[in-house]
Backbone as JSON, one array per atom type, in Angstrom:
{
  "sequence": "MANDIAGKEVKKAVKSILVSQPEPANQNSPYHKLGEKYGIKIDFRPFIEVKGVTAKEFRSQKINILEHTAVIFTSRNAIDHFFRLCKELKVEVPSDMKYFCISEQTANYLQKYIVVRKRKLFTGYKTARDMFDLFKKHKSEKYLFPCSDIRKEDIPNFMDEAGIEMNEAIIYRTVAADLSDLSDIFYDMIAFFSPSGIKSLFTNFPDFEQKETRIAAFGPTTASAVRDAGLHLDVEAPLPNAPSMTGAIELYIKEANDL",
  "N": [[0.83, -1.31, -0.08], [0.45, 2.18, -0.52], [0.79, 5.88, 0.17], [-1.09, 8.83, -0.36], [-0.68, 12.18, -1.3], [-1.89, 13.81, 0.67], [-1.79, 12.08, 2.68], [-3.51, 9.89, 3.04], [-4.33, 6.46, 2.92], [-3.67, 4.59, 0.1], [-4.91, 2.04, -1.89], [-3.47, -0.57, -3.69], [-4.3, -1.42, -7.08], [-6.14, -4.35, -7.86], [-5.43, -6.63, -9.94], [-5.05, -9.43, -10.53], [-5.98, -12.57, -9.33], [-5.62, -15.32, -7.39], [-7.4, -18.1, -7.02], [-7.8, -20.57, -4.49], [-8.88, -22.96, -5.19], [-10.46, -25.72, -7.25], [-11.06, -24.97, -10.57], [-14.39, -23.88, -11.4], [-16.64, -25.92, -13.04], [-18.74, -24.68, -14.64], [-18.72, -22.01, -16.72], [-20.02, -19.86, -16.54], [-19.68, -19.03, -14.09], [-19.68, -17.18, -10.75], [-17.09, -16.34, -10.3], [-15.87, -16.17, -12.97], [-17.73, -14.31, -14.16], [-17.0, -12.29, -12.53], [-14.32, -11.69, -13.21], [-14.6, -11.21, -16.0], [-16.33, -8.89, -15.72], [-14.63, -6.72, -14.32], [-12.14, -6.87, -15.82], [-10.02, -8.52, -14.74], [-7.6, -10.99, -14.16], [-8.35, -14.05, -13.46], [-7.08, -17.03, -11.79], [-7.25, -20.47, -10.85], [-6.26, -22.94, -8.45], [-6.19, -25.92, -6.88], [-5.19, -25.9, -3.47], [-4.9, -27.75, -1.65], [-4.93, -31.55, -1.48], [-6.97, -34.39, -1.6], [-6.36, -37.45, -0.17], [-7.14, -40.87, -0.29], [-7.37, -43.33, 2.55], [-5.55, -46.3, 2.62], [-6.85, -49.76, 2.42], [-5.39, -51.37, 4.3], [-4.48, -49.34, 6.04], [-7.02, -48.49, 7.04], [-8.0, -50.94, 8.42], [-6.31, -51.05, 10.6], [-7.41, -49.23, 12.32], [-9.43, -50.79, 13.7], [-12.1, -50.94, 13.25], [-15.17, -52.13, 12.38], [-17.17, -51.96, 9.97], [-19.79, -53.29, 9.57], [-20.71, -53.54, 12.23], [-22.22, -51.37, 12.66], [-25.22, -49.35, 12.57], [-25.79, -47.17, 11.43], [-24.82, -44.36, 9.18], [-22.82, -41.56, 8.99], [-22.84, -38.83, 6.85], [-20.71, -35.88, 5.81], [-19.61, -34.99, 3.4], [-18.91, -34.95, -0.14], [-16.52, -36.27, -0.6], [-16.26, -38.02, 1.7], [-18.36, -39.71, 1.12], [-17.51, -40.99, -1.25], [-15.03, -42.12, -0.6], [-15.76, -43.95, 1.41], [-17.49, -45.71, 0.18], [-15.52, -46.66, -1.59], [-13.61, -48.01, 0.23], [-15.33, -49.93, 1.3], [-15.76, -51.55, -1.07], [-13.26, -52.37, -1.59], [-12.55, -53.86, 0.74], [-14.38, -55.94, 0.45], [-16.82, -55.66, 1.73], [-20.2, -55.74, 2.07], [-22.52, -53.55, 2.2], [-25.53, -53.44, 4.19], [-29.11, -53.49, 3.27], [-30.59, -52.27, 5.24], [-29.35, -50.27, 6.23], [-29.01, -47.2, 7.66], [-28.71, -43.68, 6.68], [-27.37, -40.73, 7.33], [-27.35, -37.46, 6.12], [-25.54, -34.37, 5.72], [-26.7, -32.44, 4.05], [-28.95, -31.66, 1.37], [-27.87, -31.78, -0.84], [-25.48, -33.39, -0.53], [-26.89, -35.72, 0.11], [-28.15, -36.25, -2.35], [-26.04, -36.81, -3.86], [-25.42, -39.25, -2.75], [-26.84, -41.08, -4.19], [-25.36, -41.97, -6.15], [-24.36, -44.33, -5.21], [-26.11, -45.9, -4.06], [-29.66, -47.11, -4.01], [-31.69, -44.86, -3.07], [-33.96, -44.75, -0.16], [-36.74, -43.4, 1.26], [-37.22, -44.0, 3.96], [-34.98, -44.6, 5.07], [-32.92, -42.65, 4.93], [-31.87, -39.5, 5.99], [-31.74, -36.16, 6.12], [-30.16, -33.05, 6.74], [-29.89, -29.43, 6.85], [-27.82, -27.78, 6.13], [-25.64, -27.28, 7.85], [-23.73, -29.11, 10.16], [-24.85, -28.8, 12.67], [-27.58, -28.59, 12.09], [-28.19, -31.32, 11.97], [-28.35, -32.26, 14.59], [-30.86, -32.55, 15.95], [-32.0, -34.67, 14.47], [-30.39, -36.85, 15.19], [-30.91, -36.97, 17.92], [-33.48, -37.91, 17.74], [-33.12, -40.46, 16.85], [-31.69, -41.96, 18.76], [-30.93, -44.55, 19.44], [-29.4, -45.83, 17.43], [-26.14, -47.21, 16.28], [-23.76, -45.06, 15.35], [-21.56, -44.63, 12.57], [-19.05, -42.58, 11.68], [-17.43, -41.47, 8.79], [-14.69, -39.7, 8.09], [-12.34, -37.19, 7.49], [-8.73, -36.83, 8.35], [-8.69, -34.33, 9.31], [-10.99, -32.42, 10.83], [-13.9, -30.89, 11.96], [-15.05, -30.42, 15.56], [-17.76, -30.46, 15.98], [-19.61, -32.63, 15.57], [-18.65, -35.04, 16.92], [-18.44, -33.98, 19.39], [-21.08, -33.33, 20.24], [-22.48, -35.93, 20.09], [-20.91, -37.25, 22.05], [-21.84, -35.74, 24.26], [-24.45, -36.02, 24.2], [-24.68, -38.85, 24.81], [-24.79, -40.6, 22.74], [-24.06, -43.5, 20.81], [-20.99, -43.55, 18.83], [-18.71, -44.12, 16.44], [-15.78, -42.93, 15.04], [-14.13, -42.98, 11.83], [-11.26, -42.66, 10.21], [-11.1, -42.09, 6.78], [-9.85, -40.69, 4.56], [-7.33, -38.33, 3.74], [-6.42, -34.92, 4.3], [-3.96, -33.31, 2.41], [-1.26, -31.16, 1.7], [-0.96, -29.73, -1.58], [1.35, -29.87, -4.2], [2.71, -26.89, -5.09], [4.99, -26.0, -6.4], [5.57, -25.01, -8.81], [4.56, -22.52, -8.87], [6.14, -20.86, -7.91], [7.54, -18.61, -8.78], [5.54, -16.71, -9.67], [3.39, -14.31, -9.12], [0.58, -12.87, -7.5], [-2.03, -10.48, -7.07], [-3.95, -10.8, -5.23], [-5.09, -13.54, -3.08], [-7.15, -16.11, -2.55], [-8.58, -17.7, 0.29], [-9.89, -20.77, 1.47], [-10.03, -22.54, 3.5], [-8.25, -23.58, 6.71], [-6.62, -25.4, 5.93], [-5.5, -24.65, 3.55], [-4.06, -22.42, 3.99], [-2.13, -23.88, 5.5], [-0.86, -25.18, 3.68], [0.13, -23.26, 1.76], [2.32, -22.38, 3.34], [3.57, -24.85, 3.78], [4.65, -25.11, 0.96], [5.95, -22.79, 0.53], [7.86, -21.96, 2.64], [9.12, -19.38, 3.35], [7.49, -17.56, 2.63], [6.5, -14.21, 1.99], [4.09, -11.62, 2.56], [4.03, -9.12, 1.74], [2.73, -6.91, -0.81], [0.57, -8.53, -1.5], [-2.81, -9.24, -1.34], [-4.95, -10.71, 0.93], [-7.61, -13.07, 0.8], [-10.33, -14.7, 2.75], [-12.57, -17.01, 3.58], [-15.0, -17.64, 5.7], [-14.79, -18.03, 9.44], [-12.9, -19.69, 10.7], [-10.98, -19.91, 8.71], [-10.4, -17.35, 8.59], [-9.24, -16.88, 10.93], [-6.98, -18.75, 10.96], [-5.47, -17.11, 8.81], [-4.71, -14.94, 10.32], [-3.48, -16.07, 12.61], [-1.31, -17.01, 11.13], [0.39, -14.77, 10.83], [-0.35, -13.28, 8.77], [-1.88, -10.49, 6.98], [-5.23, -9.86, 7.05], [-7.34, -9.12, 4.25], [-9.66, -9.15, 2.97], [-12.63, -10.37, 4.29], [-14.93, -13.07, 4.2], [-18.03, -14.56, 4.86], [-19.98, -11.27, 4.43], [-22.3, -9.22, 5.72], [-23.43, -7.71, 3.86], [-22.59, -9.05, 1.62], [-22.62, -12.04, 1.05], [-21.15, -14.27, -0.18], [-17.95, -15.35, -1.28], [-16.99, -14.06, -3.76], [-18.74, -12.0, -3.67], [-17.7, -10.29, -1.59], [-15.15, -9.85, -2.45], [-15.66, -8.35, -4.68], [-16.44, -6.23, -3.61], [-14.29, -5.12, -2.45], [-12.53, -4.79, -4.55], [-13.96, -2.66, -6.02], [-13.34, -0.62, -4.17], [-10.56, -0.61, -4.17], [-9.61, -0.43, -6.87], [-10.68, 1.82, -7.7], [-13.52, 2.13, -8.55]],
  "CA": [[-0.02, 0.06, -0.05], [1.12, 3.59, -0.53], [0.04, 6.91, 0.59], [-1.11, 9.94, -1.35], [-0.02, 13.44, -0.8], [-2.68, 14.21, 1.86], [-1.34, 11.1, 3.81], [-4.56, 8.81, 2.96], [-3.93, 5.23, 2.47], [-4.16, 4.26, -1.17], [-4.92, 0.67, -2.04], [-3.27, -1.03, -4.98], [-5.35, -2.13, -7.7], [-6.24, -5.67, -7.84], [-5.38, -7.1, -11.5], [-4.84, -10.77, -10.84], [-6.39, -13.25, -8.15], [-5.48, -16.75, -7.48], [-8.43, -18.78, -5.97], [-7.17, -21.93, -3.95], [-10.01, -24.12, -5.39], [-10.49, -26.11, -8.64], [-11.81, -24.0, -11.46], [-15.71, -24.26, -11.69], [-17.0, -26.4, -14.59], [-19.72, -23.68, -15.46], [-18.08, -20.84, -17.37], [-20.85, -18.69, -16.02], [-19.75, -19.08, -12.38], [-19.43, -16.04, -10.27], [-15.77, -16.0, -10.47], [-15.76, -15.83, -14.41], [-18.24, -13.24, -14.25], [-16.25, -11.24, -11.89], [-13.07, -11.4, -14.11], [-14.99, -10.46, -17.15], [-16.7, -7.51, -15.37], [-13.46, -5.8, -14.01], [-10.99, -7.32, -16.47], [-9.18, -9.2, -13.82], [-7.04, -12.24, -14.35], [-8.6, -15.11, -12.04], [-6.76, -18.27, -11.95], [-7.68, -21.52, -9.95], [-5.41, -23.9, -8.38], [-6.3, -26.21, -5.34], [-3.92, -25.86, -2.51], [-5.05, -29.12, -0.92], [-5.44, -32.63, -2.3], [-7.59, -35.46, -0.8], [-5.9, -38.82, -0.48], [-7.79, -41.91, 0.74], [-6.39, -44.16, 3.39], [-5.52, -47.75, 2.15], [-7.37, -50.79, 3.24], [-4.57, -51.68, 5.45], [-4.61, -48.25, 7.27], [-8.39, -48.7, 7.65], [-7.96, -52.04, 9.36], [-5.32, -50.68, 11.59], [-8.27, -48.59, 13.08], [-10.1, -51.79, 14.32], [-13.43, -50.57, 12.97], [-16.04, -53.1, 11.62], [-18.54, -51.2, 9.34], [-21.0, -54.01, 9.8], [-21.34, -53.48, 13.51], [-22.87, -50.06, 12.81], [-26.56, -49.37, 11.88], [-26.17, -45.99, 10.62], [-23.48, -43.83, 8.7], [-23.08, -40.13, 9.09], [-21.76, -38.19, 5.73], [-20.75, -34.57, 5.73], [-19.04, -34.5, 2.28], [-18.94, -36.2, -1.02], [-15.43, -36.99, -0.27], [-16.69, -39.22, 2.51], [-19.24, -40.84, 0.43], [-16.77, -41.63, -2.37], [-14.0, -43.07, -0.03], [-16.45, -44.95, 2.29], [-17.93, -46.95, -0.53], [-14.51, -47.35, -2.28], [-13.18, -48.97, 1.12], [-16.27, -51.19, 1.11], [-15.49, -52.53, -2.3], [-11.83, -53.03, -1.46], [-12.64, -54.8, 1.89], [-15.41, -56.8, 0.22], [-17.99, -55.47, 2.69], [-21.58, -55.62, 1.55], [-23.42, -52.69, 3.29], [-26.87, -54.12, 4.42], [-29.92, -52.58, 2.8], [-31.46, -51.42, 5.97], [-28.36, -49.24, 6.9], [-29.64, -45.62, 7.5], [-27.76, -42.51, 6.11], [-27.57, -39.28, 7.87], [-26.46, -36.42, 5.42], [-25.68, -32.82, 6.24], [-27.41, -31.48, 3.31], [-29.76, -32.34, 0.37], [-26.91, -32.11, -2.11], [-24.79, -34.49, -0.19], [-27.83, -36.78, 0.04], [-28.3, -36.58, -3.74], [-24.83, -37.58, -4.36], [-25.25, -40.69, -2.19], [-27.54, -42.01, -5.17], [-24.48, -42.62, -6.95], [-23.89, -45.7, -4.89], [-27.33, -46.82, -3.22], [-30.8, -46.78, -4.18], [-32.32, -44.25, -1.85], [-35.42, -45.0, 0.35], [-36.87, -42.15, 2.3], [-37.31, -44.39, 5.2], [-33.52, -44.85, 5.77], [-32.17, -41.49, 4.46], [-32.25, -38.52, 6.79], [-30.99, -35.06, 5.79], [-29.95, -31.91, 7.4], [-30.08, -28.33, 5.85], [-26.67, -27.19, 5.5], [-24.71, -27.46, 8.71], [-23.77, -30.35, 11.08], [-25.91, -28.57, 13.88], [-28.86, -29.0, 11.62], [-28.43, -32.88, 11.99], [-28.49, -32.8, 15.85], [-32.31, -33.24, 16.27], [-32.26, -36.02, 13.77], [-29.53, -37.8, 15.86], [-31.72, -37.17, 19.07], [-34.68, -38.79, 17.41], [-32.59, -41.79, 16.61], [-30.44, -42.35, 19.6], [-30.47, -45.95, 19.49], [-28.59, -46.25, 16.46], [-24.9, -47.08, 16.39], [-23.34, -44.51, 14.21], [-20.19, -44.67, 11.99], [-18.75, -41.24, 11.02], [-16.53, -41.6, 8.1], [-14.33, -38.33, 7.94], [-10.97, -36.71, 7.19], [-7.88, -36.53, 9.44], [-8.78, -33.01, 9.7], [-12.46, -32.26, 10.82], [-14.58, -30.12, 13.1], [-15.56, -31.17, 16.52], [-19.17, -30.36, 16.36], [-20.56, -33.7, 15.81], [-18.23, -35.87, 17.9], [-18.7, -33.44, 20.9], [-22.58, -33.53, 20.31], [-22.59, -37.19, 20.25], [-20.55, -37.51, 23.49], [-22.6, -35.07, 25.31], [-25.67, -36.56, 24.24], [-24.73, -40.17, 25.0], [-25.19, -41.5, 21.61], [-22.8, -44.12, 20.37], [-20.47, -43.26, 17.5], [-17.31, -44.37, 16.16], [-15.04, -42.16, 13.81], [-13.3, -43.69, 10.87], [-10.65, -41.69, 9.07], [-11.11, -42.75, 5.51], [-9.19, -39.95, 3.69], [-6.49, -37.09, 4.49], [-5.97, -33.65, 3.39], [-2.47, -32.97, 2.23], [-0.76, -29.89, 0.74], [-0.63, -29.93, -2.91], [2.63, -29.4, -4.7], [2.69, -25.67, -5.8], [6.4, -25.49, -6.7], [5.49, -24.32, -10.18], [3.99, -21.05, -8.58], [7.34, -20.03, -7.04], [8.0, -17.24, -9.51], [4.22, -16.22, -10.2], [2.6, -13.31, -8.25], [-0.74, -12.47, -7.62], [-2.57, -9.25, -6.29], [-4.73, -11.46, -4.33], [-4.98, -15.05, -3.02], [-8.32, -16.51, -1.79], [-8.51, -19.12, 0.89], [-11.34, -21.4, 2.06], [-9.92, -23.52, 4.91], [-7.15, -23.37, 7.32], [-5.64, -26.3, 5.38], [-4.9, -23.85, 2.47], [-2.96, -21.57, 4.6], [-1.02, -24.7, 5.88], [-0.32, -25.7, 2.31], [0.91, -22.07, 1.62], [3.65, -22.4, 4.05], [4.44, -25.99, 3.41], [5.29, -25.06, -0.08], [6.93, -21.7, 0.6], [8.14, -21.68, 4.24], [9.53, -18.14, 3.66], [6.42, -16.69, 2.1], [6.2, -12.82, 2.47], [2.87, -11.2, 1.93], [4.18, -7.86, 0.93], [1.48, -6.21, -1.27], [-0.38, -9.67, -1.7], [-3.79, -9.01, -0.5], [-5.58, -12.23, 1.41], [-9.22, -13.08, 1.19], [-10.69, -15.62, 3.62], [-13.95, -17.47, 3.9], [-15.34, -18.46, 7.09], [-14.11, -17.48, 10.7], [-11.64, -20.62, 11.01], [-9.87, -19.5, 7.78], [-9.77, -15.93, 8.77], [-8.22, -17.01, 12.21], [-5.63, -19.22, 10.53], [-4.8, -16.28, 8.24], [-4.08, -13.97, 11.3], [-2.38, -16.75, 13.31], [0.06, -17.08, 10.49], [1.13, -13.57, 10.74], [-0.69, -12.46, 7.57], [-2.86, -9.5, 6.83], [-6.42, -10.33, 6.17], [-7.7, -7.81, 3.55], [-11.04, -9.57, 2.48], [-13.13, -11.42, 5.04], [-16.3, -13.32, 3.87], [-19.29, -13.74, 4.42], [-20.37, -10.25, 4.91], [-23.75, -8.97, 5.87], [-24.02, -7.22, 2.62], [-21.83, -9.76, 0.72], [-22.44, -13.4, 1.72], [-20.4, -14.84, -1.03], [-16.43, -14.97, -1.5], [-17.07, -13.27, -4.89], [-19.26, -10.7, -3.46], [-16.88, -9.7, -0.62], [-13.97, -9.53, -3.16], [-16.17, -7.48, -5.77], [-16.63, -4.87, -2.71], [-12.79, -4.75, -2.32], [-12.21, -4.3, -5.94], [-14.44, -1.45, -6.15], [-12.57, 0.33, -3.62], [-9.04, -0.7, -4.51], [-9.66, -0.03, -8.23], [-11.27, 3.18, -7.66], [-14.43, 2.01, -9.42]],
  "C": [[0.89, 1.22, -0.06], [0.05, 4.63, -0.03], [0.04, 8.02, -0.3], [-0.64, 11.11, -0.57], [-0.54, 13.91, 0.6], [-2.38, 13.12, 3.03], [-2.37, 9.98, 3.84], [-4.05, 7.67, 2.39], [-4.56, 4.87, 1.2], [-3.93, 2.83, -1.33], [-4.44, 0.42, -3.53], [-4.04, -1.74, -5.7], [-5.16, -3.53, -7.76], [-6.46, -5.98, -9.44], [-5.28, -8.44, -11.69], [-5.18, -11.48, -9.49], [-6.11, -14.64, -8.49], [-6.48, -17.39, -6.32], [-7.98, -20.17, -5.7], [-8.13, -22.9, -3.94], [-9.86, -24.43, -7.0], [-11.49, -24.95, -9.35], [-13.28, -24.61, -11.67], [-15.86, -24.76, -13.0], [-17.88, -25.23, -15.37], [-18.84, -22.37, -15.68], [-18.69, -19.62, -16.94], [-20.8, -18.52, -14.5], [-19.47, -17.51, -12.1], [-18.11, -15.31, -10.53], [-15.29, -15.71, -12.01], [-16.26, -14.41, -14.57], [-17.61, -11.91, -13.8], [-14.93, -10.6, -12.72], [-13.36, -10.66, -15.14], [-15.42, -8.94, -16.83], [-15.61, -6.41, -15.04], [-12.31, -6.12, -14.84], [-10.01, -7.56, -15.65], [-9.02, -10.63, -14.21], [-7.38, -13.16, -13.35], [-8.09, -16.35, -12.78], [-7.11, -19.22, -10.91], [-6.71, -22.49, -9.83], [-5.68, -24.49, -6.71], [-5.14, -26.31, -4.69], [-3.78, -27.22, -1.8], [-5.55, -30.15, -1.8], [-5.94, -33.76, -1.09], [-7.03, -36.75, -1.17], [-6.56, -39.68, 0.43], [-6.9, -42.94, 1.27], [-6.51, -45.71, 2.32], [-6.56, -48.65, 3.04], [-6.68, -51.43, 4.56], [-4.85, -50.71, 6.6], [-6.01, -48.24, 7.61], [-8.47, -49.95, 8.72], [-7.43, -51.89, 10.59], [-6.28, -49.81, 12.69], [-9.2, -49.54, 13.98], [-11.49, -51.4, 14.11], [-14.03, -51.49, 11.99], [-17.45, -52.24, 11.35], [-19.59, -51.91, 9.63], [-21.59, -54.03, 11.25], [-22.22, -52.21, 13.78], [-24.34, -50.1, 12.01], [-26.84, -47.94, 11.28], [-24.87, -45.22, 10.31], [-23.93, -42.19, 8.6], [-22.09, -39.46, 7.82], [-21.88, -36.56, 5.69], [-20.28, -34.15, 4.51], [-19.2, -35.55, 1.17], [-17.78, -36.78, -0.94], [-15.47, -38.34, 0.59], [-17.3, -40.11, 2.03], [-18.33, -41.66, -0.56], [-15.61, -42.71, -1.62], [-14.84, -44.31, 0.85], [-16.7, -46.02, 1.28], [-16.66, -47.66, -1.38], [-13.63, -48.32, -1.19], [-14.01, -50.23, 1.12], [-15.96, -52.2, 0.17], [-14.11, -53.27, -1.96], [-11.84, -53.95, -0.25], [-13.6, -55.72, 1.54], [-16.49, -56.8, 1.29], [-19.22, -54.91, 1.85], [-22.36, -54.88, 2.55], [-24.89, -53.29, 3.16], [-27.76, -53.0, 3.77], [-30.72, -51.82, 3.7], [-30.48, -50.45, 6.64], [-28.94, -47.9, 6.69], [-28.47, -44.69, 7.35], [-28.37, -41.35, 6.69], [-26.69, -38.37, 7.16], [-26.59, -35.06, 5.82], [-26.32, -32.04, 5.36], [-27.92, -32.26, 2.0], [-28.83, -32.67, -0.72], [-26.04, -33.27, -1.76], [-25.59, -35.71, -0.35], [-28.16, -37.28, -1.41], [-27.18, -37.2, -4.41], [-24.81, -39.1, -3.95], [-25.91, -41.66, -3.1], [-26.72, -42.53, -6.15], [-24.11, -44.16, -6.5], [-24.77, -46.42, -4.44], [-28.57, -46.38, -3.88], [-31.39, -46.16, -3.08], [-33.7, -44.48, -1.47], [-35.6, -44.0, 1.3], [-36.66, -42.73, 3.71], [-36.05, -44.56, 5.97], [-32.34, -43.8, 5.4], [-32.78, -40.2, 5.33], [-31.32, -37.31, 6.48], [-31.3, -33.75, 6.64], [-30.31, -30.67, 6.17], [-28.91, -27.87, 5.22], [-25.46, -27.58, 6.44], [-24.78, -28.79, 9.55], [-24.85, -30.08, 12.26], [-27.24, -28.81, 13.31], [-29.26, -30.54, 11.69], [-28.75, -33.27, 13.59], [-29.9, -33.3, 16.31], [-32.52, -34.58, 15.58], [-31.46, -37.2, 14.69], [-30.38, -38.02, 17.25], [-32.88, -38.17, 18.87], [-34.47, -40.21, 17.01], [-31.38, -42.15, 17.47], [-30.1, -43.58, 19.82], [-29.59, -46.58, 18.6], [-27.01, -46.21, 16.82], [-24.21, -46.53, 15.15], [-21.72, -44.57, 13.95], [-19.79, -43.15, 11.31], [-17.52, -41.31, 10.2], [-15.92, -39.93, 7.82], [-12.79, -38.34, 7.62], [-10.19, -36.68, 8.37], [-8.07, -35.05, 10.04], [-10.44, -32.58, 9.64], [-12.8, -31.49, 12.0], [-15.08, -31.02, 14.23], [-17.03, -31.0, 16.82], [-19.93, -31.68, 16.72], [-19.9, -34.68, 16.77], [-18.51, -35.23, 19.29], [-20.13, -33.56, 21.05], [-22.88, -34.87, 20.74], [-22.08, -37.72, 21.67], [-21.48, -36.99, 24.35], [-23.9, -35.74, 25.36], [-25.82, -38.15, 24.57], [-24.92, -41.16, 23.98], [-23.72, -42.16, 21.01], [-22.44, -43.88, 18.96], [-19.01, -43.5, 17.48], [-16.98, -43.44, 15.07], [-14.15, -43.06, 12.95], [-12.63, -42.8, 9.88], [-10.4, -42.49, 7.8], [-10.28, -42.01, 4.47], [-8.42, -38.97, 4.41], [-6.43, -36.04, 3.7], [-4.75, -33.24, 3.53], [-2.48, -31.77, 1.55], [-0.59, -30.53, -0.66], [0.67, -29.39, -3.43], [2.41, -28.22, -5.64], [3.93, -25.25, -6.21], [6.43, -24.79, -7.86], [4.95, -22.79, -10.03], [5.1, -20.28, -7.88], [7.7, -18.66, -7.65], [6.71, -16.44, -9.93], [3.7, -15.32, -8.81], [1.34, -12.98, -8.51], [-1.2, -11.18, -6.74], [-3.17, -9.67, -5.22], [-4.92, -12.99, -4.35], [-6.22, -15.22, -2.15], [-8.2, -17.79, -1.08], [-9.71, -19.36, 1.47], [-11.21, -22.23, 3.17], [-8.42, -23.2, 5.37], [-6.11, -24.46, 6.47], [-4.84, -25.61, 4.12], [-3.89, -23.16, 3.03], [-1.77, -22.38, 5.09], [-0.18, -25.22, 4.67], [0.48, -24.63, 1.71], [2.39, -22.15, 2.04], [4.42, -23.59, 4.06], [5.18, -25.93, 2.08], [6.24, -24.14, -0.11], [7.01, -21.15, 2.03], [8.61, -20.13, 4.35], [8.57, -17.17, 2.97], [6.49, -15.21, 2.89], [5.08, -12.28, 1.87], [3.25, -9.78, 1.16], [2.94, -7.08, 0.62], [0.45, -7.12, -1.7], [-1.59, -9.46, -0.91], [-4.43, -10.49, -0.13], [-7.02, -12.1, 1.66], [-9.36, -14.41, 1.74], [-12.11, -15.97, 3.53], [-14.11, -18.27, 4.97], [-14.32, -17.97, 8.37], [-12.96, -18.46, 11.05], [-10.56, -20.16, 10.02], [-9.39, -18.08, 8.1], [-8.88, -16.04, 10.18], [-6.98, -17.77, 11.86], [-4.92, -18.26, 9.82], [-3.88, -15.43, 9.23], [-3.05, -14.88, 12.2], [-1.21, -17.09, 12.66], [0.72, -15.96, 10.26], [0.8, -12.81, 9.54], [-1.78, -11.37, 7.8], [-4.09, -9.73, 6.15], [-7.09, -8.91, 5.63], [-9.27, -8.03, 3.41], [-11.6, -10.57, 3.53], [-14.52, -11.67, 4.82], [-16.92, -14.49, 4.69], [-19.37, -12.46, 5.16], [-21.9, -9.97, 4.93], [-24.2, -8.58, 4.49], [-23.32, -8.08, 1.37], [-21.71, -11.38, 1.22], [-21.6, -14.41, 0.95], [-18.88, -14.33, -1.04], [-16.57, -13.76, -2.67], [-17.7, -11.91, -4.59], [-18.32, -9.81, -2.48], [-15.52, -9.12, -1.47], [-14.27, -8.39, -4.15], [-16.05, -6.04, -4.79], [-15.23, -4.21, -2.52], [-12.23, -4.17, -3.7], [-12.58, -3.06, -6.17], [-13.77, -0.25, -5.47], [-11.14, 0.57, -4.11], [-8.74, -0.24, -5.96], [-10.29, 1.16, -8.48], [-12.22, 3.21, -8.68], [-15.68, 2.56, -9.24]]
}
């Protein structure tokens, strides 16, 4: 940042943004529209990779899938790797298994692997907290929670406090992607969506210096990770007047680019 003659802080214009996620398949996505609207170069690059645990690693957790009567799914990754492991372990999931999905979108994805019947599928709205009432209504189930090695504490904490039986199974891991080809490439802004993305940045570039690069973060945990890493947070989403990352970035661009 620089100062004008009057001493007022002047923000450097944003001409390029790196989004630390895969590029949306839809060319009419909000990011593509943002780039076209303001003439900004927007690149996409996942900072993290998901790697499934092996059948051997899963066995070492001493978890018997068939001892459970219900499975909790909070992501598509969990669904994919759960059924992959079942196939590798030659486990045939019983037709009366109950499934508790964090959202309608996740529940719809489940149809890739099973024929969904309403009597055994229970769906939240968007967050883990939305599922708590469902768990209360089905306290007698023995739950299996397939998850990543990095996951939130909300579901385990609730189940423990409610006295509901649940076993966690780590079925995939979140690891830093190789970003070495970006070492000599610079962007005016980098957008992050999880603490894992921040961790990946410093795994790849331990001596990273922010300098004039603006940092955008989605969600309070990501924002905290940015600050904990000693970085300056320029764009924090969601905002009351900008619930999406692209909306929050656009507000910043209008000011920084003097539009």
